[in-house]
Amino acid sequence: MAVGAVATASAGDGFMHVVDPNRKWYNNRRLITLHAWMVLLLITSSTNGYDGSLMNSLQSMQQWKDFFGNPQGGTLGLLNAIQNIGSLAGYPFAPYLSDGIGRRPSIWLGAVCMLAGAALQTACQNIHQFIGARFLLGFGLSIASNAAPMLVTEVSYPTYRPQLTSLYNTLWYSGNIISSWTAFGTEHIKSEWSWRIPSLLQATPSIFQFFLIWFVPESPRYLISKGKDSQALHTLAYYHADGDEQDPLVQYEFEEIKAAIHLDQESQKNVGWKALVATKGNRKRMVIIIAIAWFSQWSGNGLVSYYLNKVFDTIGITDHSIQLLITGILAIWNLFWAVFASFQVDRWGRRFLFLTSAAGMLLFFTLQTVCSAQYALHKSDSAAHAVIAFIFLFYAFYDLAFTPLIVSYTLEILPYSLRAKGFNVFNFTISVALIFNQYVNPIALDKIGWKYYIVYCAFLAFELGFLYFFVIETQNRTLEETAALFDGDELAHIAQAAQRATEVRHEDYDEKSSDPGVKV
């Protein structure tokens, strides 16, 4: 297996020589429309983020604790883990739906399940109904979140694909922010509606998807895989070249996608689940994908995401309003850094962002551990305040890579034939890591307090070493070219197919506007 330090791909011009330099996201009607539909897909992640913060906020609400008998220990762990258990139940179906009936219908089915879950959670009368509702939410989310980011990355205009796909996981924090501040406001309602209102609002993204998903274009790659080449070409031309099917970029994309998919279909090595480990390139993909999925939940962030109130308790911050306020501010902070990093993906590169992220997390989580120990041993107020500061700095570095890149990097290194299954393995790994964290973290914090942080310090050091040796740079390449980096000679075959389809005269672009009807 190649060593990451020396396996960095050279970033050539790739497809850039066939891109119309006048066609921008802000001056082209078709791209503006396409990006509006992208928002409908991106908010799938908002539903997930909303739930992540919701359980954290509900645990700080006295009305919720009173209604459900103040859950503790294993019951509390189950309440937090059941959504991920629901996701586990949905994973066996998700890739077959995405590849079988298409990306759009899969998102719609997921939205239906999440609407049912949100309705039951809002109206529930006992803890068993609450648990059932969260199971439904997790089941629907596993189906929608398998298809939505794939559709984003497969239909995006190629120069904006890295940023848009990175924004998918970044918008986890948009749901997180809405949930945190909604709970902060409704906490003061002296009735059950203090927690029922936030539960009801969880359905908002799914309502939009239920009614509007059929207006979103289907993936050209899915269409070609089903033999619908003319529909795929029409979709690419309509959104990427104002309807011109002979546009050089459209022809480049179309021929490259066809070459890659036909190559996969002809190779028995890329068929079925065994294909994930059938070749050296695929095994390397899966090692990286499983690792970054696990790292995304085992970098110490799990302590804050679901058990921030218990972290506050260990450093003496017990006022519920203050806990909710800090949670809300932290969500805004996270969104800022994650969005910032999403727009630097092609400028700074994936490898640089991953390594910088891991090094910063190791530094600030270590300092957080030291200050937590100082508070536990000496009850130092200054140490408690420092812990809060280091949590914020830790998350700034976490958000450089492990919010924007884990989804986009996973999708771009997988070929089309393995994308749904490989991404399902990614999501499954995250769910397993979350379930483990949600059962183990509260028990470990109760038993050994700040000493539990040392485990994460050691793991972060391992994480940094792994990323240094295994992560490959993927700047400035199409999906097909990026995936082929792991497969040797296939890159040459795909590139030749695309190149044969396009003979570009750059002066053609210099004399025309991409969309004269839109003025900037």
Short mmCIF file of C-alpha atoms in Angstrom, two decimals:
data_model
loop_
_atom_site.label_atom_id
_atom_site.label_comp_id
_atom_site.label_asym_id
_atom_site.label_seq_id
_atom_site.Cartn_x
_atom_site.Cartn_y
_atom_site.Cartn_z
CA MET A 1 0.00 0.00 0.00
CA ALA A 2 1.40 3.39 -0.98
CA VAL A 3 2.47 5.74 1.75
CA GLY A 4 0.42 8.93 1.89
CA ALA A 5 3.42 11.18 2.30
CA VAL A 6 4.64 10.26 -1.14
CA ALA A 7 1.39 9.24 -2.77
CA THR A 8 0.04 12.71 -3.34
CA ALA A 9 -1.55 13.04 -6.75
CA SER A 10 -0.28 15.71 -9.04
CA ALA A 11 -2.95 18.28 -9.64
CA GLY A 12 -2.93 18.92 -13.34
CA ASP A 13 -5.37 21.03 -15.25
CA GLY A 14 -7.81 18.10 -15.48
CA PHE A 15 -11.13 19.33 -16.86
CA MET A 16 -10.36 23.04 -16.45
CA HIS A 17 -9.39 23.48 -20.10
CA VAL A 18 -13.00 22.78 -21.14
CA VAL A 19 -14.68 25.08 -18.58
CA ASP A 20 -16.24 28.29 -19.86
CA PRO A 21 -14.44 31.01 -17.81
CA ASN A 22 -17.48 33.29 -18.13
CA ARG A 23 -19.92 30.83 -16.58
CA LYS A 24 -20.09 31.59 -12.85
CA TRP A 25 -22.51 30.57 -10.09
CA TYR A 26 -23.75 34.16 -9.75
CA ASN A 27 -24.27 35.12 -13.43
CA ASN A 28 -25.87 32.03 -14.97
CA ARG A 29 -29.58 31.30 -14.56
CA ARG A 30 -29.22 27.55 -14.87
CA LEU A 31 -26.46 27.38 -12.26
CA ILE A 32 -28.46 29.60 -9.90
CA THR A 33 -31.42 27.23 -10.29
CA LEU A 34 -29.22 24.17 -9.82
CA HIS A 35 -27.72 25.59 -6.63
CA ALA A 36 -31.18 26.37 -5.30
CA TRP A 37 -32.03 22.66 -5.69
CA MET A 38 -28.74 21.81 -4.02
CA VAL A 39 -29.97 23.57 -0.88
CA LEU A 40 -32.93 21.16 -0.75
CA LEU A 41 -30.45 18.27 -0.70
CA LEU A 42 -27.99 19.87 1.71
CA ILE A 43 -30.61 20.36 4.42
CA THR A 44 -30.76 16.57 4.86
CA SER A 45 -27.69 17.08 7.01
CA SER A 46 -29.51 19.80 8.94
CA THR A 47 -32.02 17.21 10.17
CA ASN A 48 -29.18 15.13 11.55
CA GLY A 49 -27.56 18.15 13.22
CA TYR A 50 -30.87 19.23 14.70
CA ASP A 51 -31.28 15.86 16.38
CA GLY A 52 -27.70 15.82 17.67
CA SER A 53 -28.22 19.10 19.47
CA LEU A 54 -31.83 18.38 20.43
CA MET A 55 -31.00 15.50 22.75
CA ASN A 56 -28.23 17.55 24.32
CA SER A 57 -30.67 20.42 24.92
CA LEU A 58 -33.52 18.23 26.18
CA GLN A 59 -31.25 16.76 28.83
CA SER A 60 -30.82 20.28 30.22
CA MET A 61 -34.61 20.89 30.36
CA GLN A 62 -36.29 20.23 33.70
CA GLN A 63 -39.70 19.81 32.01
CA TRP A 64 -38.37 17.01 29.78
CA LYS A 65 -36.65 15.26 32.67
CA ASP A 66 -39.79 15.48 34.81
CA PHE A 67 -42.06 14.14 32.05
CA PHE A 68 -39.85 11.10 31.40
CA GLY A 69 -38.80 10.47 35.00
CA ASN A 70 -35.28 11.94 34.79
CA PRO A 71 -33.62 9.17 32.66
CA GLN A 72 -30.20 8.07 33.87
CA GLY A 73 -27.50 5.52 33.02
CA GLY A 74 -28.53 2.88 30.52
CA THR A 75 -31.92 4.49 29.82
CA LEU A 76 -30.26 7.79 28.98
CA GLY A 77 -27.75 5.97 26.81
CA LEU A 78 -30.57 4.21 24.94
CA LEU A 79 -32.42 7.50 24.37
CA ASN A 80 -29.31 8.95 22.77
CA ALA A 81 -28.36 5.79 20.87
CA ILE A 82 -31.76 4.73 19.51
CA GLN A 83 -31.64 7.08 16.53
CA ASN A 84 -28.38 5.45 15.45
CA ILE A 85 -29.86 2.02 16.07
CA GLY A 86 -32.66 3.05 13.68
CA SER A 87 -29.99 4.10 11.20
CA LEU A 88 -28.35 0.69 11.50
CA ALA A 89 -31.70 -0.91 10.65
CA GLY A 90 -31.97 1.26 7.52
CA TYR A 91 -28.46 0.70 6.19
CA PRO A 92 -29.14 -2.71 4.57
CA PHE A 93 -31.78 -1.04 2.36
CA ALA A 94 -30.16 2.34 1.65
CA PRO A 95 -27.64 1.48 -1.11
CA TYR A 96 -30.07 -0.77 -2.95
CA LEU A 97 -32.67 1.99 -2.97
CA SER A 98 -30.18 4.63 -4.11
CA ASP A 99 -28.81 2.45 -6.93
CA GLY A 100 -32.11 0.73 -7.71
CA ILE A 101 -34.86 3.35 -7.80
CA GLY A 102 -32.66 6.45 -7.94
CA ARG A 103 -31.35 9.18 -5.67
CA ARG A 104 -34.52 11.32 -5.68
CA PRO A 105 -37.07 8.61 -4.75
CA SER A 106 -34.76 7.45 -1.95
CA ILE A 107 -34.63 10.94 -0.46
CA TRP A 108 -38.43 11.15 -0.65
CA LEU A 109 -38.86 7.81 1.17
CA GLY A 110 -36.43 8.94 3.85
CA ALA A 111 -38.38 12.18 4.28
CA VAL A 112 -41.62 10.23 4.76
CA CYS A 113 -40.07 8.17 7.57
CA MET A 114 -38.61 11.25 9.24
CA LEU A 115 -41.96 13.08 9.08
CA ALA A 116 -43.61 10.11 10.80
CA GLY A 117 -40.88 10.06 13.46
CA ALA A 118 -41.09 13.80 14.16
CA ALA A 119 -44.90 13.61 14.46
CA LEU A 120 -44.71 10.71 16.93
CA GLN A 121 -41.96 12.39 18.98
CA THR A 122 -44.02 15.58 19.22
CA ALA A 123 -47.19 13.77 20.31
CA CYS A 124 -45.66 10.98 22.43
CA GLN A 125 -47.13 10.27 25.85
CA ASN A 126 -44.47 7.97 27.30
CA ILE A 127 -40.81 7.10 26.98
CA HIS A 128 -41.51 4.04 24.80
CA GLN A 129 -43.21 6.19 22.14
CA PHE A 130 -40.32 8.66 22.35
CA ILE A 131 -37.86 5.83 21.72
CA GLY A 132 -39.95 4.54 18.80
CA ALA A 133 -40.09 8.01 17.27
CA ARG A 134 -36.33 8.39 17.39
CA PHE A 135 -35.92 4.94 15.81
CA LEU A 136 -38.10 6.09 12.88
CA LEU A 137 -36.07 9.28 12.55
CA GLY A 138 -32.86 7.29 12.37
CA PHE A 139 -34.28 4.80 9.86
CA GLY A 140 -35.44 7.55 7.50
CA LEU A 141 -32.26 9.53 7.91
CA SER A 142 -30.10 6.54 6.92
CA ILE A 143 -31.98 6.27 3.60
CA ALA A 144 -32.05 10.00 2.81
CA SER A 145 -28.48 10.64 3.92
CA ASN A 146 -27.19 7.86 1.68
CA ALA A 147 -28.77 9.37 -1.43
CA ALA A 148 -28.66 13.15 -0.82
CA PRO A 149 -24.89 13.78 -0.70
CA MET A 150 -24.35 11.45 -3.66
CA LEU A 151 -26.86 13.44 -5.69
CA VAL A 152 -25.12 16.67 -4.67
CA THR A 153 -21.72 15.44 -5.79
CA GLU A 154 -23.01 13.76 -8.99
CA VAL A 155 -25.07 16.64 -10.38
CA SER A 156 -22.95 19.63 -9.29
CA TYR A 157 -21.12 21.84 -11.77
CA PRO A 158 -17.57 20.41 -11.63
CA THR A 159 -15.79 23.58 -10.48
CA TYR A 160 -18.20 23.93 -7.54
CA ARG A 161 -18.53 20.24 -6.64
CA PRO A 162 -15.86 20.15 -3.87
CA GLN A 163 -17.33 23.17 -2.09
CA LEU A 164 -20.97 22.03 -2.38
CA THR A 165 -20.24 18.48 -1.26
CA SER A 166 -18.18 19.82 1.64
CA LEU A 167 -21.07 22.07 2.62
CA TYR A 168 -23.31 18.99 2.98
CA ASN A 169 -21.85 17.83 6.27
CA THR A 170 -21.13 21.43 7.26
CA LEU A 171 -24.86 22.17 7.35
CA TRP A 172 -25.13 19.70 10.21
CA TYR A 173 -24.44 22.80 12.28
CA SER A 174 -27.32 24.76 10.75
CA GLY A 175 -29.69 22.23 12.31
CA ASN A 176 -27.58 22.26 15.43
CA ILE A 177 -27.91 26.05 15.74
CA ILE A 178 -31.67 26.11 15.15
CA SER A 179 -32.16 23.33 17.68
CA SER A 180 -29.90 24.90 20.32
CA TRP A 181 -31.49 28.34 20.17
CA THR A 182 -35.03 26.98 19.86
CA ALA A 183 -34.49 24.98 23.04
CA PHE A 184 -32.90 28.00 24.71
CA GLY A 185 -36.08 29.97 23.99
CA THR A 186 -38.66 27.28 24.77
CA GLU A 187 -36.95 26.27 28.03
CA HIS A 188 -38.87 29.10 29.70
CA ILE A 189 -42.26 27.66 28.69
CA LYS A 190 -43.63 26.08 31.86
CA SER A 191 -45.31 23.13 30.16
CA GLU A 192 -44.61 20.07 28.03
CA TRP A 193 -44.47 22.32 24.97
CA SER A 194 -41.00 23.42 26.08
CA TRP A 195 -39.73 20.19 24.52
CA ARG A 196 -42.59 19.37 22.13
CA ILE A 197 -42.04 22.55 20.04
CA PRO A 198 -38.39 21.69 19.27
CA SER A 199 -39.50 18.14 18.43
CA LEU A 200 -42.11 19.48 16.00
CA LEU A 201 -39.66 21.80 14.23
CA GLN A 202 -37.42 18.81 13.50
CA ALA A 203 -39.80 17.94 10.64
CA THR A 204 -39.18 21.20 8.72
CA PRO A 205 -36.45 19.99 6.27
CA SER A 206 -38.38 16.80 5.54
CA ILE A 207 -41.54 18.77 4.71
CA PHE A 208 -39.68 20.72 2.02
CA GLN A 209 -38.14 17.54 0.61
CA PHE A 210 -41.47 15.71 0.60
CA PHE A 211 -43.03 18.30 -1.72
CA LEU A 212 -40.08 19.59 -3.78
CA ILE A 213 -37.62 16.71 -4.33
CA TRP A 214 -39.20 15.76 -7.68
CA PHE A 215 -38.09 19.10 -9.16
CA VAL A 216 -34.41 18.29 -8.49
CA PRO A 217 -32.51 16.76 -11.44
CA GLU A 218 -31.66 13.07 -11.15
CA SER A 219 -28.00 12.04 -11.16
CA PRO A 220 -26.59 11.78 -14.72
CA ARG A 221 -24.39 8.93 -13.46
CA TYR A 222 -27.42 7.01 -12.22
CA LEU A 223 -29.19 7.60 -15.55
CA ILE A 224 -26.22 6.34 -17.57
CA SER A 225 -25.93 3.27 -15.34
CA LYS A 226 -29.56 2.48 -16.27
CA GLY A 227 -28.96 2.96 -19.99
CA LYS A 228 -30.68 6.37 -20.13
CA ASP A 229 -27.79 8.14 -21.85
CA SER A 230 -29.93 10.73 -23.65
CA GLN A 231 -31.58 11.85 -20.39
CA ALA A 232 -28.18 12.08 -18.72
CA LEU A 233 -26.78 14.18 -21.57
CA HIS A 234 -29.83 16.45 -21.45
CA THR A 235 -29.42 16.97 -17.68
CA LEU A 236 -25.73 17.79 -17.99
CA ALA A 237 -26.35 20.18 -20.89
CA TYR A 238 -29.33 21.91 -19.29
CA TYR A 239 -27.60 22.78 -16.02
CA HIS A 240 -23.92 22.90 -17.05
CA ALA A 241 -24.10 24.57 -20.49
CA ASP A 242 -27.45 26.34 -20.94
CA GLY A 243 -28.83 23.37 -22.92
CA ASP A 244 -25.94 23.03 -25.39
CA GLU A 245 -25.32 19.28 -25.70
CA GLN A 246 -22.22 19.90 -27.84
CA ASP A 247 -20.56 22.13 -25.25
CA PRO A 248 -16.97 20.87 -24.66
CA LEU A 249 -17.44 20.55 -20.89
CA VAL A 250 -20.69 18.62 -21.30
CA GLN A 251 -19.11 16.25 -23.83
CA TYR A 252 -16.06 15.82 -21.58
CA GLU A 253 -18.21 14.95 -18.56
CA PHE A 254 -20.57 12.74 -20.54
CA GLU A 255 -17.86 10.64 -22.20
CA GLU A 256 -15.82 10.38 -19.00
CA ILE A 257 -18.82 9.23 -16.97
CA LYS A 258 -19.78 6.69 -19.64
CA ALA A 259 -16.23 5.34 -19.85
CA ALA A 260 -15.95 4.96 -16.07
CA ILE A 261 -19.35 3.30 -15.61
CA HIS A 262 -18.92 0.96 -18.58
CA LEU A 263 -15.46 0.01 -17.31
CA ASP A 264 -16.97 -0.86 -13.92
CA GLN A 265 -19.82 -2.81 -15.50
CA GLU A 266 -17.42 -4.88 -17.57
CA SER A 267 -15.24 -5.69 -14.55
CA GLN A 268 -16.52 -8.37 -12.20
CA LYS A 269 -14.20 -6.91 -9.54
CA ASN A 270 -16.58 -3.98 -9.03
CA VAL A 271 -19.81 -5.94 -8.57
CA GLY A 272 -21.48 -6.63 -5.21
CA TRP A 273 -20.30 -6.14 -1.65
CA LYS A 274 -17.19 -8.27 -2.14
CA ALA A 275 -15.99 -5.65 -4.62
CA LEU A 276 -15.28 -3.32 -1.70
CA VAL A 277 -12.26 -5.48 -0.82
CA ALA A 278 -11.64 -7.31 -4.12
CA THR A 279 -8.71 -5.19 -5.33
CA LYS A 280 -5.77 -3.42 -3.74
CA GLY A 281 -7.23 -0.04 -4.70
CA ASN A 282 -10.62 -0.85 -3.19
CA ARG A 283 -9.07 -2.18 0.02
CA LYS A 284 -7.12 1.03 0.38
CA ARG A 285 -10.31 3.04 -0.17
CA MET A 286 -12.14 1.11 2.54
CA VAL A 287 -9.32 1.45 5.07
CA ILE A 288 -9.33 5.23 4.59
CA ILE A 289 -13.13 5.52 4.60
CA ILE A 290 -13.65 3.43 7.73
CA ALA A 291 -10.83 5.25 9.50
CA ILE A 292 -12.03 8.80 8.83
CA ALA A 293 -15.60 7.79 9.71
CA TRP A 294 -14.43 6.43 13.06
CA PHE A 295 -12.10 9.40 13.63
CA SER A 296 -15.00 11.80 13.05
CA GLN A 297 -16.69 10.47 16.22
CA TRP A 298 -13.67 9.38 18.24
CA SER A 299 -11.66 12.58 18.32
CA GLY A 300 -13.11 13.75 21.63
CA ASN A 301 -15.99 15.57 19.95
CA GLY A 302 -18.41 12.87 21.08
CA LEU A 303 -18.04 14.09 24.64
CA VAL A 304 -19.30 17.53 23.62
CA SER A 305 -21.87 16.61 20.96
CA TYR A 306 -24.14 14.51 23.17
CA TYR A 307 -22.93 14.96 26.74
CA LEU A 308 -21.88 18.59 26.95
CA ASN A 309 -24.00 19.08 30.07
CA LYS A 310 -22.06 16.32 31.83
CA VAL A 311 -18.79 17.95 30.74
CA PHE A 312 -20.10 21.20 32.26
CA ASP A 313 -20.88 19.37 35.49
CA THR A 314 -17.29 18.14 35.77
CA ILE A 315 -16.04 21.74 35.65
CA GLY A 316 -18.71 23.26 37.90
CA ILE A 317 -21.06 24.92 35.34
CA THR A 318 -24.45 23.63 36.47
CA ASP A 319 -26.89 26.43 35.59
CA HIS A 320 -29.16 25.08 32.82
CA SER A 321 -29.56 28.46 31.07
CA ILE A 322 -25.80 28.96 30.95
CA GLN A 323 -25.34 25.43 29.57
CA LEU A 324 -27.88 26.06 26.80
CA LEU A 325 -26.35 29.46 26.00
CA ILE A 326 -22.84 28.02 25.60
CA THR A 327 -24.23 25.19 23.45
CA GLY A 328 -25.91 27.73 21.13
CA ILE A 329 -22.81 29.90 20.82
CA LEU A 330 -20.63 26.84 20.16
CA ALA A 331 -22.92 25.80 17.28
CA ILE A 332 -22.52 29.21 15.58
CA TRP A 333 -18.76 29.04 16.08
CA ASN A 334 -18.66 25.57 14.51
CA LEU A 335 -20.73 26.61 11.50
CA PHE A 336 -18.42 29.56 10.82
CA TRP A 337 -15.26 27.45 10.76
CA ALA A 338 -16.83 24.58 8.81
CA VAL A 339 -18.17 26.90 6.09
CA PHE A 340 -14.80 28.67 5.93
CA ALA A 341 -13.00 25.35 5.45
CA SER A 342 -15.52 24.20 2.81
CA PHE A 343 -14.49 27.06 0.55
CA GLN A 344 -10.77 26.34 1.01
CA VAL A 345 -10.95 22.69 -0.11
CA ASP A 346 -9.52 23.24 -3.59
CA ARG A 347 -7.26 26.10 -2.52
CA TRP A 348 -5.49 24.35 0.37
CA GLY A 349 -6.08 20.72 -0.52
CA ARG A 350 -7.64 17.83 1.39
CA ARG A 351 -4.38 16.48 2.80
CA PHE A 352 -3.28 19.81 4.30
CA LEU A 353 -6.69 20.32 5.93
CA PHE A 354 -6.78 16.81 7.41
CA LEU A 355 -3.28 17.08 8.90
CA THR A 356 -3.79 20.60 10.24
CA SER A 357 -7.09 19.55 11.78
CA ALA A 358 -5.66 16.51 13.56
CA ALA A 359 -2.62 18.38 14.89
CA GLY A 360 -4.76 21.23 16.27
CA MET A 361 -7.24 18.84 17.88
CA LEU A 362 -4.44 16.93 19.60
CA LEU A 363 -2.97 20.14 21.01
CA PHE A 364 -6.16 21.68 22.33
CA PHE A 365 -7.75 18.47 23.60
CA THR A 366 -4.58 17.82 25.58
CA LEU A 367 -4.80 21.33 27.07
CA GLN A 368 -8.50 20.75 27.80
CA THR A 369 -7.57 17.56 29.66
CA VAL A 370 -4.93 19.36 31.72
CA CYS A 371 -7.33 22.13 32.72
CA SER A 372 -10.11 19.66 33.55
CA ALA A 373 -7.68 17.88 35.84
CA GLN A 374 -6.73 21.17 37.50
CA TYR A 375 -10.38 21.95 38.20
CA ALA A 376 -11.09 18.44 39.50
CA LEU A 377 -8.08 18.49 41.81
CA HIS A 378 -7.98 22.12 42.91
CA LYS A 379 -11.45 23.59 42.04
CA SER A 380 -9.76 26.39 40.10
CA ASP A 381 -12.28 28.74 38.45
CA SER A 382 -9.68 29.88 35.94
CA ALA A 383 -9.12 26.25 34.90
CA ALA A 384 -12.88 25.80 34.36
CA HIS A 385 -13.01 28.87 32.13
CA ALA A 386 -9.95 27.64 30.23
CA VAL A 387 -11.72 24.35 29.52
CA ILE A 388 -14.51 26.26 27.75
CA ALA A 389 -11.96 28.23 25.72
CA PHE A 390 -10.11 25.07 24.70
CA ILE A 391 -13.37 23.36 23.69
CA PHE A 392 -13.98 26.24 21.26
CA LEU A 393 -10.42 26.10 19.90
CA PHE A 394 -10.58 22.30 19.62
CA TYR A 395 -13.73 22.58 17.52
CA ALA A 396 -12.22 25.22 15.24
CA PHE A 397 -9.59 22.68 14.21
CA TYR A 398 -12.07 19.78 14.11
CA ASP A 399 -14.17 21.82 11.67
CA LEU A 400 -11.28 22.37 9.27
CA ALA A 401 -11.53 18.77 8.03
CA PHE A 402 -13.81 16.47 10.01
CA THR A 403 -16.94 18.47 9.34
CA PRO A 404 -16.57 19.42 5.64
CA LEU A 405 -14.29 16.70 4.25
CA ILE A 406 -15.40 13.35 5.63
CA VAL A 407 -18.42 13.10 3.30
CA SER A 408 -16.93 14.81 0.25
CA TYR A 409 -13.63 12.88 0.42
CA THR A 410 -15.43 9.56 0.86
CA LEU A 411 -17.69 10.16 -2.14
CA GLU A 412 -14.99 11.39 -4.47
CA ILE A 413 -12.57 8.49 -3.94
CA LEU A 414 -15.29 5.89 -4.64
CA PRO A 415 -16.13 4.90 -8.25
CA TYR A 416 -19.81 5.07 -9.21
CA SER A 417 -20.37 1.30 -8.96
CA LEU A 418 -19.18 1.28 -5.34
CA ARG A 419 -20.30 4.73 -4.25
CA ALA A 420 -23.64 3.82 -2.64
CA LYS A 421 -22.27 0.71 -0.89
CA GLY A 422 -19.03 2.35 0.17
CA PHE A 423 -20.84 5.40 1.49
CA ASN A 424 -23.19 3.07 3.35
CA VAL A 425 -20.16 1.50 5.07
CA PHE A 426 -19.03 5.01 5.98
CA ASN A 427 -22.41 5.84 7.55
CA PHE A 428 -22.58 2.45 9.27
CA THR A 429 -19.15 3.02 10.83
CA ILE A 430 -20.25 6.40 12.14
CA SER A 431 -23.38 4.87 13.68
CA VAL A 432 -21.37 2.12 15.40
CA ALA A 433 -18.94 4.71 16.76
CA LEU A 434 -21.83 6.89 17.95
CA ILE A 435 -23.62 4.02 19.66
CA PHE A 436 -20.40 3.00 21.39
CA ASN A 437 -19.80 6.59 22.51
CA GLN A 438 -23.34 7.12 23.71
CA TYR A 439 -23.27 4.07 25.94
CA VAL A 440 -19.66 4.31 27.14
CA ASN A 441 -19.11 8.07 27.51
CA PRO A 442 -21.65 8.79 30.29
CA ILE A 443 -20.52 5.74 32.26
CA ALA A 444 -16.84 6.61 31.89
CA LEU A 445 -17.41 10.26 32.80
CA ASP A 446 -19.36 9.23 35.91
CA LYS A 447 -16.70 6.74 36.99
CA ILE A 448 -13.37 8.43 36.23
CA GLY A 449 -14.26 12.01 35.20
CA TRP A 450 -11.48 13.96 33.53
CA LYS A 451 -9.16 10.93 33.37
CA TYR A 452 -11.33 9.58 30.55
CA TYR A 453 -10.04 12.43 28.37
CA ILE A 454 -6.58 10.82 28.34
CA VAL A 455 -7.92 7.98 26.19
CA TYR A 456 -8.88 10.48 23.50
CA CYS A 457 -5.52 12.25 23.72
CA ALA A 458 -3.78 8.97 22.87
CA PHE A 459 -6.21 8.20 20.07
CA LEU A 460 -5.74 11.66 18.53
CA ALA A 461 -1.98 11.03 18.35
CA PHE A 462 -2.65 7.75 16.49
CA GLU A 463 -5.11 9.57 14.23
CA LEU A 464 -2.54 12.16 13.19
CA GLY A 465 -0.05 9.44 12.24
CA PHE A 466 -2.63 7.52 10.21
CA LEU A 467 -3.71 10.57 8.23
CA TYR A 468 -0.09 11.45 7.45
CA PHE A 469 0.62 8.06 5.90
CA PHE A 470 -2.69 7.29 4.17
CA VAL A 471 -4.50 10.41 2.92
CA ILE A 472 -3.97 11.11 -0.81
CA GLU A 473 -4.44 14.56 -2.35
CA THR A 474 -7.33 14.83 -4.85
CA GLN A 475 -7.34 18.48 -5.93
CA ASN A 476 -8.67 19.63 -9.31
CA ARG A 477 -10.03 16.36 -10.62
CA THR A 478 -13.45 15.17 -11.72
CA LEU A 479 -15.16 12.41 -9.75
CA GLU A 480 -14.07 9.78 -12.25
CA GLU A 481 -10.44 10.97 -12.29
CA THR A 482 -10.30 11.12 -8.49
CA ALA A 483 -11.72 7.63 -8.05
CA ALA A 484 -9.28 6.28 -10.63
CA LEU A 485 -6.27 7.43 -8.57
CA PHE A 486 -6.62 4.20 -6.63
CA ASP A 487 -6.92 1.98 -9.70
CA GLY A 488 -3.77 2.60 -11.69
CA ASP A 489 -4.27 2.23 -15.45
CA GLU A 490 -8.00 3.00 -15.30
CA LEU A 491 -7.17 6.70 -14.99
CA ALA A 492 -5.54 6.66 -18.41
CA HIS A 493 -8.50 4.88 -20.04
CA ILE A 494 -11.01 7.33 -18.56
CA ALA A 495 -8.97 10.40 -19.44
CA GLN A 496 -8.47 9.22 -23.02
CA ALA A 497 -12.20 8.66 -23.48
CA ALA A 498 -12.99 12.17 -22.28
CA GLN A 499 -10.19 13.77 -24.28
CA ARG A 500 -11.33 12.18 -27.52
CA ALA A 501 -14.73 13.77 -27.07
CA THR A 502 -13.50 17.33 -26.80
CA GLU A 503 -11.38 19.56 -29.01
CA VAL A 504 -11.53 22.98 -27.42
CA ARG A 505 -10.74 26.37 -28.90
CA HIS A 506 -10.30 28.67 -25.92
CA GLU A 507 -11.02 31.74 -28.00
CA ASP A 508 -14.61 30.55 -28.38
CA TYR A 509 -15.15 31.28 -24.69
CA ASP A 510 -13.38 34.62 -24.70
CA GLU A 511 -15.90 36.15 -27.10
CA LYS A 512 -19.17 35.10 -25.49
CA SER A 513 -20.98 35.63 -22.22
CA SER A 514 -22.22 32.61 -20.35
CA ASP A 515 -25.70 34.05 -19.82
CA PRO A 516 -26.24 37.59 -21.16
CA GLY A 517 -29.60 37.78 -19.46
CA VAL A 518 -28.10 37.91 -15.98
CA LYS A 519 -26.28 41.06 -14.98
CA VAL A 520 -23.91 41.34 -12.05
#
